[in-house]
PDB file of C-alpha atoms in Angstrom:
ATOM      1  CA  UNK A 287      99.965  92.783  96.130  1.00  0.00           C
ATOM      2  CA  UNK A 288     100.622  95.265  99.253  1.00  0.00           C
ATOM      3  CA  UNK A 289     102.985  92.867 101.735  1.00  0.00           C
ATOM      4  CA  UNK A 290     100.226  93.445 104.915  1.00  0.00           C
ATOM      5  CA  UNK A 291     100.688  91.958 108.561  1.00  0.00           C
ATOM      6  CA  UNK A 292      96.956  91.367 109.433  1.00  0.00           C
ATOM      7  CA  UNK A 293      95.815  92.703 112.622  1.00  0.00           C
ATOM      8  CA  UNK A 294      92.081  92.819 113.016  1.00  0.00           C
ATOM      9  CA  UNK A 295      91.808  96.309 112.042  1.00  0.00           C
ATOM     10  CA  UNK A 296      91.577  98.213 115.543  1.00  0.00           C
ATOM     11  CA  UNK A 297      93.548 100.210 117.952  1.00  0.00           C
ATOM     12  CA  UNK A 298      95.945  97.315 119.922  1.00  0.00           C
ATOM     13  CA  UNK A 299      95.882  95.090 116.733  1.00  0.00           C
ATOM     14  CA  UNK A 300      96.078  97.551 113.700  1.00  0.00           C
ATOM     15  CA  UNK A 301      96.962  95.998 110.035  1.00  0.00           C
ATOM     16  CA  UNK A 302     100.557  97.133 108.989  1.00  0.00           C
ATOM     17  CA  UNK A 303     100.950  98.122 105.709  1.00  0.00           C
ATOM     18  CA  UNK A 304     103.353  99.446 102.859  1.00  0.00           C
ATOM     19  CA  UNK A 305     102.986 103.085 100.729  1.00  0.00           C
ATOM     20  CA  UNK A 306     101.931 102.392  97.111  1.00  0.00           C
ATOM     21  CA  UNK A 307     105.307 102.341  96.333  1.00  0.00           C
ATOM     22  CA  UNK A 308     106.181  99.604  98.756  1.00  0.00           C
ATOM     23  CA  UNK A 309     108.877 101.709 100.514  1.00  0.00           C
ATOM     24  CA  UNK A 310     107.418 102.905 103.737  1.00  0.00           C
ATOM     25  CA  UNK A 311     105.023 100.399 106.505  1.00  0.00           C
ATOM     26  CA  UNK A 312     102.359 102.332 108.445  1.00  0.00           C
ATOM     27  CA  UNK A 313      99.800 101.060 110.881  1.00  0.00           C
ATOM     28  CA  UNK A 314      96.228 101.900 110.346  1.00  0.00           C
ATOM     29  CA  UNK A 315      92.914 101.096 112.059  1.00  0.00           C
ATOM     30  CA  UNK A 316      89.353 101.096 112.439  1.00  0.00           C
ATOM     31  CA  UNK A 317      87.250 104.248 114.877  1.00  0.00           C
ATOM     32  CA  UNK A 318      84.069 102.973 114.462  1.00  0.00           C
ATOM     33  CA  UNK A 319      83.111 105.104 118.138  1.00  0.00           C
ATOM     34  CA  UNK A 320      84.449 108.009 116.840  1.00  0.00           C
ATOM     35  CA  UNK A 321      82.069 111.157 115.803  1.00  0.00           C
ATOM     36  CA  UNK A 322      82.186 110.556 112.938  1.00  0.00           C
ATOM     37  CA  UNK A 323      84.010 106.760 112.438  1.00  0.00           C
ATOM     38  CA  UNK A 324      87.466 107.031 111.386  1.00  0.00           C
ATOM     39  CA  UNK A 325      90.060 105.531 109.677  1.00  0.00           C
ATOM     40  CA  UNK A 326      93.303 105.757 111.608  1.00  0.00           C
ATOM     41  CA  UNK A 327      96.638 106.332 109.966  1.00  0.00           C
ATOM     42  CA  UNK A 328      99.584 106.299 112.164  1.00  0.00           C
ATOM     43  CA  UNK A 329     102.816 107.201 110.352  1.00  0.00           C
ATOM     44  CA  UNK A 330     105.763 107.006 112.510  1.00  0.00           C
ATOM     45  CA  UNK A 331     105.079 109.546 115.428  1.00  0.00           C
ATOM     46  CA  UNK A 332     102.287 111.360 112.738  1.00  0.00           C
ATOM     47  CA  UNK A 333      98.628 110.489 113.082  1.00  0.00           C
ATOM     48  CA  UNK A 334      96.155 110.950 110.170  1.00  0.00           C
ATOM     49  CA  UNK A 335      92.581 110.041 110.384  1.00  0.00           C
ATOM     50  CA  UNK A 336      89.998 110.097 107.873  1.00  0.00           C
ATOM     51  CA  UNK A 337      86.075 109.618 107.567  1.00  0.00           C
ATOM     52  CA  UNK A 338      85.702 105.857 107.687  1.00  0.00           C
ATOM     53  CA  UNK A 339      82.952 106.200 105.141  1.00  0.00           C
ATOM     54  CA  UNK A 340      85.541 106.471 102.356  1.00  0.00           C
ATOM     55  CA  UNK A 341      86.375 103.231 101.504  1.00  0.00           C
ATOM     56  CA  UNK A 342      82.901 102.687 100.494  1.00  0.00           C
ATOM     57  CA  UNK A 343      82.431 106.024  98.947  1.00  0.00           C
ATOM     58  CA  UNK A 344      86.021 105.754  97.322  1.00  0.00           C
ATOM     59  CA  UNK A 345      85.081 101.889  96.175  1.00  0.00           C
ATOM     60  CA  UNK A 346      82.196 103.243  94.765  1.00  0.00           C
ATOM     61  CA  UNK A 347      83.711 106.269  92.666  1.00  0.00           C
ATOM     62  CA  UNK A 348      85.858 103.988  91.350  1.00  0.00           C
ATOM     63  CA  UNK A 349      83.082 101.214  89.821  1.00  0.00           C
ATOM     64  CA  UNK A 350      81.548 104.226  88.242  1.00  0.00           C
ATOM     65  CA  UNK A 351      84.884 105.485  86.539  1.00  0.00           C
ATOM     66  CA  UNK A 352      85.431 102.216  85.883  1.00  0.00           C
ATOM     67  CA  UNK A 353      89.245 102.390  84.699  1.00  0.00           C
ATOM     68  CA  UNK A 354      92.589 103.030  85.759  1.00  0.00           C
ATOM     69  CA  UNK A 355      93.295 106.198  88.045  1.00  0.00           C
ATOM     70  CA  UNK A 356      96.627 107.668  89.271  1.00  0.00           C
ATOM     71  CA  UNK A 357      96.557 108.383  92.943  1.00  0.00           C
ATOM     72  CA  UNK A 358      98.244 112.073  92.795  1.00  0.00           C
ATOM     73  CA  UNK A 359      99.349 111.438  96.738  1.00  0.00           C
ATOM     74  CA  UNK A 360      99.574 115.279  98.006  1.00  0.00           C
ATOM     75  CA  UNK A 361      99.794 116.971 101.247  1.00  0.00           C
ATOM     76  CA  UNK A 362      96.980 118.922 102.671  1.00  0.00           C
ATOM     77  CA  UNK A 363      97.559 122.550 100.831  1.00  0.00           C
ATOM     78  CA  UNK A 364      99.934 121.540  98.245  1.00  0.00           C
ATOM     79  CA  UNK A 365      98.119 121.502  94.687  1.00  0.00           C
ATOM     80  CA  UNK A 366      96.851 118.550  93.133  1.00  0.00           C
ATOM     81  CA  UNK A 367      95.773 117.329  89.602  1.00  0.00           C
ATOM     82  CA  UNK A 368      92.496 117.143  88.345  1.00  0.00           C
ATOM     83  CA  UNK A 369      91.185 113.181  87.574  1.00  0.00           C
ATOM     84  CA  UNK A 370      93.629 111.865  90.437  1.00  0.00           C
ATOM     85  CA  UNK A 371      92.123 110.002  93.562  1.00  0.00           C
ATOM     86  CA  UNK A 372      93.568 113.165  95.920  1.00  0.00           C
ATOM     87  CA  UNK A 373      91.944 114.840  93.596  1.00  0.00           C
ATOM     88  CA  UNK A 374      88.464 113.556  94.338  1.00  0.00           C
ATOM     89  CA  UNK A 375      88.823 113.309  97.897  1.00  0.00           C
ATOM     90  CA  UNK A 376      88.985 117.033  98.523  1.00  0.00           C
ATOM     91  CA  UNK A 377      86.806 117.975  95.713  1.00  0.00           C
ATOM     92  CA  UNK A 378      83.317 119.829  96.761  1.00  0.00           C
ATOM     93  CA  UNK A 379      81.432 116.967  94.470  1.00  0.00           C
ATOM     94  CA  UNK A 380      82.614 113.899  96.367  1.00  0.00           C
ATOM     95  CA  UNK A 381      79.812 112.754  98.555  1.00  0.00           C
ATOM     96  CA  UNK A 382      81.219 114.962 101.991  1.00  0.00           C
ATOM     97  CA  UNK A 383      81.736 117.721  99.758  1.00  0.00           C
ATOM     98  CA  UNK A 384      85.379 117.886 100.969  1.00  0.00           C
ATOM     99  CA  UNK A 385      88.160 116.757 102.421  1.00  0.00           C
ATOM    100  CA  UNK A 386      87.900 113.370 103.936  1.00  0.00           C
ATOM    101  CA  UNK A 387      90.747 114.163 106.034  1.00  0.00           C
ATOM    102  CA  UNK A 388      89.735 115.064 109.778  1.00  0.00           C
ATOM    103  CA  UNK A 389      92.833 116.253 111.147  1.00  0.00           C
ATOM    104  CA  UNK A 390      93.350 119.859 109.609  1.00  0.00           C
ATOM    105  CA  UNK A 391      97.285 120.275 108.522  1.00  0.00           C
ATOM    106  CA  UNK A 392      97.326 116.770 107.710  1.00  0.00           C
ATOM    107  CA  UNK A 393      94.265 116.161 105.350  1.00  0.00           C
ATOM    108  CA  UNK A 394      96.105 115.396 102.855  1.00  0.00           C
ATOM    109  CA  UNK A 395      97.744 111.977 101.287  1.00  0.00           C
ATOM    110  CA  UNK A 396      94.393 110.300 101.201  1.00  0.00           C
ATOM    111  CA  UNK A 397      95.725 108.271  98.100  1.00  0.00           C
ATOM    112  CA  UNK A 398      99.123 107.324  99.802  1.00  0.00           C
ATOM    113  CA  UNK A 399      97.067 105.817 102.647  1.00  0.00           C
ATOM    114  CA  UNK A 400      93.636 104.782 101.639  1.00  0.00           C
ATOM    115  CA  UNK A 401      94.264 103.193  98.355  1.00  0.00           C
ATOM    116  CA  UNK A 402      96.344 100.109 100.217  1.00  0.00           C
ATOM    117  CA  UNK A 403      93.817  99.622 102.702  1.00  0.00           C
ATOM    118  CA  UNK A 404      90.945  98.942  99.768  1.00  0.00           C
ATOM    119  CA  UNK A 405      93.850  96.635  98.433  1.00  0.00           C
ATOM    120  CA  UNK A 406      93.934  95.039 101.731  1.00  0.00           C
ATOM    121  CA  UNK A 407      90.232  94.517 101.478  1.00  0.00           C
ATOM    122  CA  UNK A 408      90.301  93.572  98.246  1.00  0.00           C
ATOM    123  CA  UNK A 409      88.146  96.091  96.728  1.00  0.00           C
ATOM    124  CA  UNK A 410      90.895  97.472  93.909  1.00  0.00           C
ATOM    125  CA  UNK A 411      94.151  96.603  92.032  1.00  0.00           C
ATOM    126  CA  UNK A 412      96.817  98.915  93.199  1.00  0.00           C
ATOM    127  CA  UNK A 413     100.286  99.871  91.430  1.00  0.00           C
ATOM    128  CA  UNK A 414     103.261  99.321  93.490  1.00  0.00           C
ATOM    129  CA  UNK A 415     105.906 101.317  91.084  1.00  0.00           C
ATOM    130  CA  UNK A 416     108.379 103.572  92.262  1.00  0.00           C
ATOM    131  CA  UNK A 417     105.721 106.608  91.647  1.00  0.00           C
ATOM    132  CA  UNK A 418     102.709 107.182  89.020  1.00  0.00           C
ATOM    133  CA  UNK A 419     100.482 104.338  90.736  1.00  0.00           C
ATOM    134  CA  UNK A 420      97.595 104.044  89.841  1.00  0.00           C
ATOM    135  CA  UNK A 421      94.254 101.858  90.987  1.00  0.00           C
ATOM    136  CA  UNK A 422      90.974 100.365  89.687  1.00  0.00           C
ATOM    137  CA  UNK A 423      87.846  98.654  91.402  1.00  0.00           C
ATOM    138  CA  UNK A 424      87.629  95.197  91.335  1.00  0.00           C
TER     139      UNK A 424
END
């Protein structure tokens, strides 16, 4: 399991967790005032956000794939491979038809920082190898 500190999930108290591969922390935390609610992903001095709505939207993809899938982590404009979690989370048939990623130059590594938060929750089994995770729902 992802070593976590628990916070209580907003800004002042964020939850501290570890990359996939256990080898970087990062803070992240709930917008729910935000237009529209974000995640918040705060890497060192770089701040990510994404639509809040995907962990239910990713939790649910994943129930109806129902098996293992590799993350593909990815920056915003570098290529990524078809069946991987990045994958789906720019892809025009996910449910925003698009990036999830609000902050443009820095939509990217949805599956780097996503996937340990719906570990945190407890909503999937996540990989913690030195690369090629992978995760499932629960």
């Amino acid at each position: 399991m992802n070593r976590i500190t628990y916070g209580m999930g907003v800004a002042g108290d964020p939850w501290i967790l570890k990359t996939p591969p256990q080898g970087s922390d990062f803070e992240v935390w709930k917008d729910e005032a935000a237009d529209p609610p974000a995640l918040i992903v705060q890497v060192g001095k770089t701040r990510l956000s994404y639509q809040l709505r995907a962990i239910e939207d990713t939790h649910a993809m994943l129930k109806m794939h129902g098996d293992w899938m590799p993350l593909g982590n990815a920056d915003e404009g570098k290529p990524v491979k078809e069946g991987t979690l990045e994958h789906w989370a720019r892809s025009k048939d996910n449910p925003v038809g698009g990036y999830y990623g609000l902050r443009k130059g820095y939509r990217g590594r949805f599956a780097n920082y996503v996937s340990p938060v719906l570990e945190m929750l407890g909503l999937v089994e996540l990989e913690h190898n030195a690369r090629n995770n992978r995760l499932r729902a629960k």
